[in-house]
Short mmCIF file of C-alpha atoms in Angstrom, two decimals:
data_model
loop_
_atom_site.label_atom_id
_atom_site.label_comp_id
_atom_site.label_asym_id
_atom_site.label_seq_id
_atom_site.Cartn_x
_atom_site.Cartn_y
_atom_site.Cartn_z
CA UNK A 1 17.15 33.29 -45.30
CA UNK A 2 15.48 32.18 -42.05
CA UNK A 3 13.61 34.38 -39.83
CA UNK A 4 15.41 33.39 -36.55
CA UNK A 5 18.96 32.49 -36.90
CA UNK A 6 19.67 29.47 -34.73
CA UNK A 7 23.08 28.29 -33.34
CA UNK A 8 23.19 24.88 -31.35
CA UNK A 9 26.66 24.51 -29.32
CA UNK A 10 25.68 20.51 -28.80
CA UNK A 11 28.17 17.72 -29.37
CA UNK A 12 25.71 14.95 -29.78
CA UNK A 13 28.25 12.41 -30.56
CA UNK A 14 30.04 13.31 -27.37
CA UNK A 15 27.54 14.39 -24.90
CA UNK A 16 25.35 11.76 -23.10
CA UNK A 17 21.73 12.00 -23.11
CA UNK A 18 20.17 13.99 -20.27
CA UNK A 19 18.09 12.35 -17.43
CA UNK A 20 14.59 13.07 -16.79
CA UNK A 21 15.36 15.27 -13.90
CA UNK A 22 17.58 17.34 -15.93
CA UNK A 23 15.27 17.50 -18.88
CA UNK A 24 12.63 18.50 -16.54
CA UNK A 25 14.61 21.37 -14.90
CA UNK A 26 15.86 22.69 -18.26
CA UNK A 27 11.83 22.67 -19.47
CA UNK A 28 11.18 24.29 -16.17
CA UNK A 29 13.69 27.32 -16.89
CA UNK A 30 12.78 27.56 -20.62
CA UNK A 31 9.15 27.90 -19.28
CA UNK A 32 9.72 30.58 -16.71
CA UNK A 33 11.39 32.75 -19.40
CA UNK A 34 8.43 32.56 -21.92
CA UNK A 35 5.67 34.99 -21.67
CA UNK A 36 2.04 33.82 -20.85
CA UNK A 37 1.05 34.42 -24.46
CA UNK A 38 3.90 32.55 -25.83
CA UNK A 39 1.73 29.65 -26.88
CA UNK A 40 -1.24 31.79 -27.88
CA UNK A 41 0.61 34.74 -29.91
CA UNK A 42 2.58 34.41 -32.80
CA UNK A 43 6.38 35.61 -32.98
CA UNK A 44 7.25 38.86 -34.21
CA UNK A 45 9.50 37.98 -37.02
CA UNK A 46 6.40 35.66 -38.44
CA UNK A 47 4.66 37.99 -41.01
CA UNK A 48 1.01 38.18 -40.61
CA UNK A 49 -1.55 36.26 -42.95
CA UNK A 50 -2.43 38.15 -46.15
CA UNK A 51 -6.12 39.26 -46.61
CA UNK A 52 -7.98 36.79 -48.50
CA UNK A 53 -9.65 38.15 -51.55
CA UNK A 54 -12.24 35.80 -52.88
CA UNK A 55 -14.79 36.26 -55.42
CA UNK A 56 -18.55 36.47 -54.28
CA UNK A 57 -19.39 33.19 -55.70
CA UNK A 58 -16.14 31.55 -53.78
CA UNK A 59 -17.45 33.09 -50.61
CA UNK A 60 -20.81 31.87 -51.08
CA UNK A 61 -19.68 28.57 -51.56
CA UNK A 62 -17.21 28.64 -48.24
CA UNK A 63 -20.24 30.04 -46.57
CA UNK A 64 -22.23 27.05 -47.84
CA UNK A 65 -19.48 24.42 -46.77
CA UNK A 66 -19.17 26.01 -43.57
CA UNK A 67 -23.20 25.87 -42.74
CA UNK A 68 -22.79 22.16 -43.76
CA UNK A 69 -25.50 22.72 -46.44
CA UNK A 70 -25.91 20.40 -49.55
CA UNK A 71 -24.66 21.71 -52.83
CA UNK A 72 -27.49 22.87 -54.89
CA UNK A 73 -27.79 24.65 -58.22
CA UNK A 74 -25.11 24.44 -60.73
CA UNK A 75 -25.32 23.45 -64.32
CA UNK A 76 -28.66 22.63 -65.65
CA UNK A 77 -28.08 19.24 -67.59
CA UNK A 78 -31.84 19.19 -68.53
CA UNK A 79 -31.08 21.70 -71.36
CA UNK A 80 -28.77 18.85 -73.08
CA UNK A 81 -31.77 16.46 -72.74
CA UNK A 82 -33.88 15.54 -75.80
CA UNK A 83 -36.88 17.75 -75.64
CA UNK A 84 -40.77 15.95 -75.73
CA UNK A 85 -42.63 17.17 -78.46
CA UNK A 86 -45.85 19.35 -77.23
CA UNK A 87 -49.18 17.53 -77.05
CA UNK A 88 -51.48 19.90 -76.68
CA UNK A 89 -54.24 20.48 -79.46
CA UNK A 90 -55.57 24.17 -80.40
CA UNK A 91 -59.16 24.45 -80.53
CA UNK A 92 -58.97 28.15 -80.84
CA UNK A 93 -56.71 31.20 -81.70
CA UNK A 94 -55.41 31.64 -78.43
CA UNK A 95 -54.20 28.10 -77.63
CA UNK A 96 -52.72 27.81 -81.36
CA UNK A 97 -50.48 30.75 -80.50
CA UNK A 98 -49.68 28.81 -77.13
CA UNK A 99 -48.94 25.69 -79.07
CA UNK A 100 -46.74 27.32 -81.50
CA UNK A 101 -44.67 28.86 -78.70
CA UNK A 102 -44.42 25.46 -77.17
CA UNK A 103 -43.18 24.24 -80.50
CA UNK A 104 -40.68 26.74 -80.99
CA UNK A 105 -39.28 26.33 -77.48
CA UNK A 106 -38.78 22.72 -78.18
CA UNK A 107 -37.39 23.40 -81.27
CA UNK A 108 -34.81 25.82 -79.53
CA UNK A 109 -33.91 23.00 -77.02
CA UNK A 110 -33.62 20.53 -79.72
CA UNK A 111 -30.94 22.81 -81.46
CA UNK A 112 -29.02 23.07 -78.21
CA UNK A 113 -29.22 19.14 -77.78
CA UNK A 114 -28.18 18.54 -81.11
CA UNK A 115 -25.18 21.04 -80.74
CA UNK A 116 -24.32 19.14 -77.54
CA UNK A 117 -24.29 15.79 -78.96
CA UNK A 118 -22.18 17.08 -82.15
CA UNK A 119 -19.53 18.75 -80.05
CA UNK A 120 -19.44 15.86 -77.62
CA UNK A 121 -18.92 13.26 -80.50
CA UNK A 122 -16.43 15.17 -81.84
CA UNK A 123 -14.59 15.38 -78.60
CA UNK A 124 -14.94 11.81 -78.08
CA UNK A 125 -13.52 11.09 -81.62
CA UNK A 126 -10.42 13.37 -81.05
CA UNK A 127 -10.16 11.68 -77.62
CA UNK A 128 -10.16 8.06 -79.42
CA UNK A 129 -7.52 9.46 -82.01
CA UNK A 130 -5.16 11.59 -80.13
CA UNK A 131 -6.05 10.64 -76.31
CA UNK A 132 -3.96 7.75 -75.99
CA UNK A 133 -0.62 9.37 -77.24
CA UNK A 134 -1.37 12.70 -74.95
CA UNK A 135 -2.00 10.24 -71.97
CA UNK A 136 1.29 8.46 -72.74
CA UNK A 137 3.33 11.88 -73.08
CA UNK A 138 1.52 13.08 -69.94
CA UNK A 139 2.82 9.96 -67.89
CA UNK A 140 6.40 10.37 -69.73
CA UNK A 141 6.45 14.12 -68.47
CA UNK A 142 5.25 13.08 -64.89
CA UNK A 143 7.75 10.27 -64.85
CA UNK A 144 10.88 12.97 -65.74
CA UNK A 145 9.39 14.79 -63.06
CA UNK A 146 9.39 12.20 -60.58
CA UNK A 147 12.95 10.95 -61.54
CA UNK A 148 14.05 14.70 -61.09
CA UNK A 149 12.37 14.97 -57.60
CA UNK A 150 13.84 11.36 -56.41
CA UNK A 151 17.02 12.44 -57.81
CA UNK A 152 17.03 16.09 -55.63
CA UNK A 153 15.90 14.31 -52.84
CA UNK A 154 18.79 11.41 -53.15
CA UNK A 155 21.24 14.31 -53.30
CA UNK A 156 19.82 16.15 -50.27
CA UNK A 157 19.94 12.97 -48.33
CA UNK A 158 23.65 12.39 -49.29
CA UNK A 159 24.46 15.66 -48.57
CA UNK A 160 23.01 15.45 -45.02
CA UNK A 161 24.69 11.87 -44.46
CA UNK A 162 28.16 13.35 -45.10
CA UNK A 163 27.69 16.57 -42.74
CA UNK A 164 26.68 14.29 -40.03
CA UNK A 165 29.73 11.99 -40.73
CA UNK A 166 31.91 14.76 -41.01
CA UNK A 167 30.49 16.34 -37.74
CA UNK A 168 30.86 13.09 -35.96
CA UNK A 169 34.83 12.48 -37.01
CA UNK A 170 35.39 15.97 -36.20
CA UNK A 171 33.70 15.43 -32.59
CA UNK A 172 35.21 11.89 -31.93
CA UNK A 173 38.73 13.32 -33.05
CA UNK A 174 38.24 16.27 -30.37
CA UNK A 175 36.92 14.23 -27.74
CA UNK A 176 40.05 13.55 -26.14
CA UNK A 177 41.45 17.25 -25.96
CA UNK A 178 37.74 17.94 -24.64
CA UNK A 179 37.75 15.54 -21.78
CA UNK A 180 41.40 16.54 -20.96
CA UNK A 181 40.17 20.15 -21.18
CA UNK A 182 37.34 19.45 -18.72
CA UNK A 183 39.41 17.43 -16.37
CA UNK A 184 41.80 20.28 -16.09
CA UNK A 185 38.76 22.86 -15.89
CA UNK A 186 37.56 20.62 -12.66
CA UNK A 187 40.97 20.38 -11.39
CA UNK A 188 41.35 23.90 -11.64
CA UNK A 189 38.08 24.42 -10.15
CA UNK A 190 38.89 22.03 -7.13
CA UNK A 191 42.01 23.55 -6.62
CA UNK A 192 40.18 26.92 -6.41
CA UNK A 193 37.67 25.82 -3.94
CA UNK A 194 40.65 24.14 -1.85
CA UNK A 195 42.38 27.47 -1.90
CA UNK A 196 39.36 29.22 -0.69
CA UNK A 197 38.53 26.61 2.15
CA UNK A 198 41.86 27.10 3.28
CA UNK A 199 41.88 30.63 3.13
CA UNK A 200 38.38 30.87 5.08
CA UNK A 201 40.23 28.30 7.73
CA UNK A 202 43.19 30.34 7.68
CA UNK A 203 41.05 33.39 8.65
CA UNK A 204 38.70 31.63 11.32
CA UNK A 205 42.11 30.70 12.91
CA UNK A 206 43.45 34.37 12.70
CA UNK A 207 39.92 35.44 14.58
CA UNK A 208 40.29 32.88 17.00
CA UNK A 209 43.81 33.93 18.07
CA UNK A 210 42.83 37.39 18.23
CA UNK A 211 39.86 36.44 20.39
CA UNK A 212 42.02 34.90 22.77
CA UNK A 213 44.48 37.82 22.89
CA UNK A 214 42.11 39.80 23.80
CA UNK A 215 40.63 37.97 26.32
CA UNK A 216 44.39 37.63 27.77
CA UNK A 217 44.81 41.29 27.73
CA UNK A 218 41.37 41.97 29.40
CA UNK A 219 42.51 39.78 32.11
#
């Protein structure tokens, strides 16, 4: 249901296009009835925008984008790279402990990289095996959606064209009657004006006769 119910009493297939002067006068009348805040204030029938509720991360990203700052952080891809073996030599017990810790960290990184590569290999194998069919099925579904939308658009255009045709035929069929009624109205208004002019002339004649009679009586 629309927020504002509009009803247009125009006859586009009969009425002529208004000239520049008539359009300017109409726009002037419309502007005179609008409040000064009409261009900056929403209509009361338009609901207010809902309050946005974003997560802190989204708000942080929006603030960064608004400030024009470069994108930083994100996923650290270095953990998926092949680690280099520690090259330190241990000469004492403390250095041996540090070297052992470095080897453990390198081993953890190697496990992470190996798991990532194994999962990537499995995903690429599945994509090579089933990706083509999934892609074709997805394209087929998108084509079905496109055909449905195009059919709906064509039906809507046909409905609009039929409405315009019916309105045009109805207006053209009533053009003669409307022209006759308008001519009758003009003649009626003209006759009324003629009567008013004649009545005013008669009133002036009566007043003139009374004035002359009053002058004769005064003599």
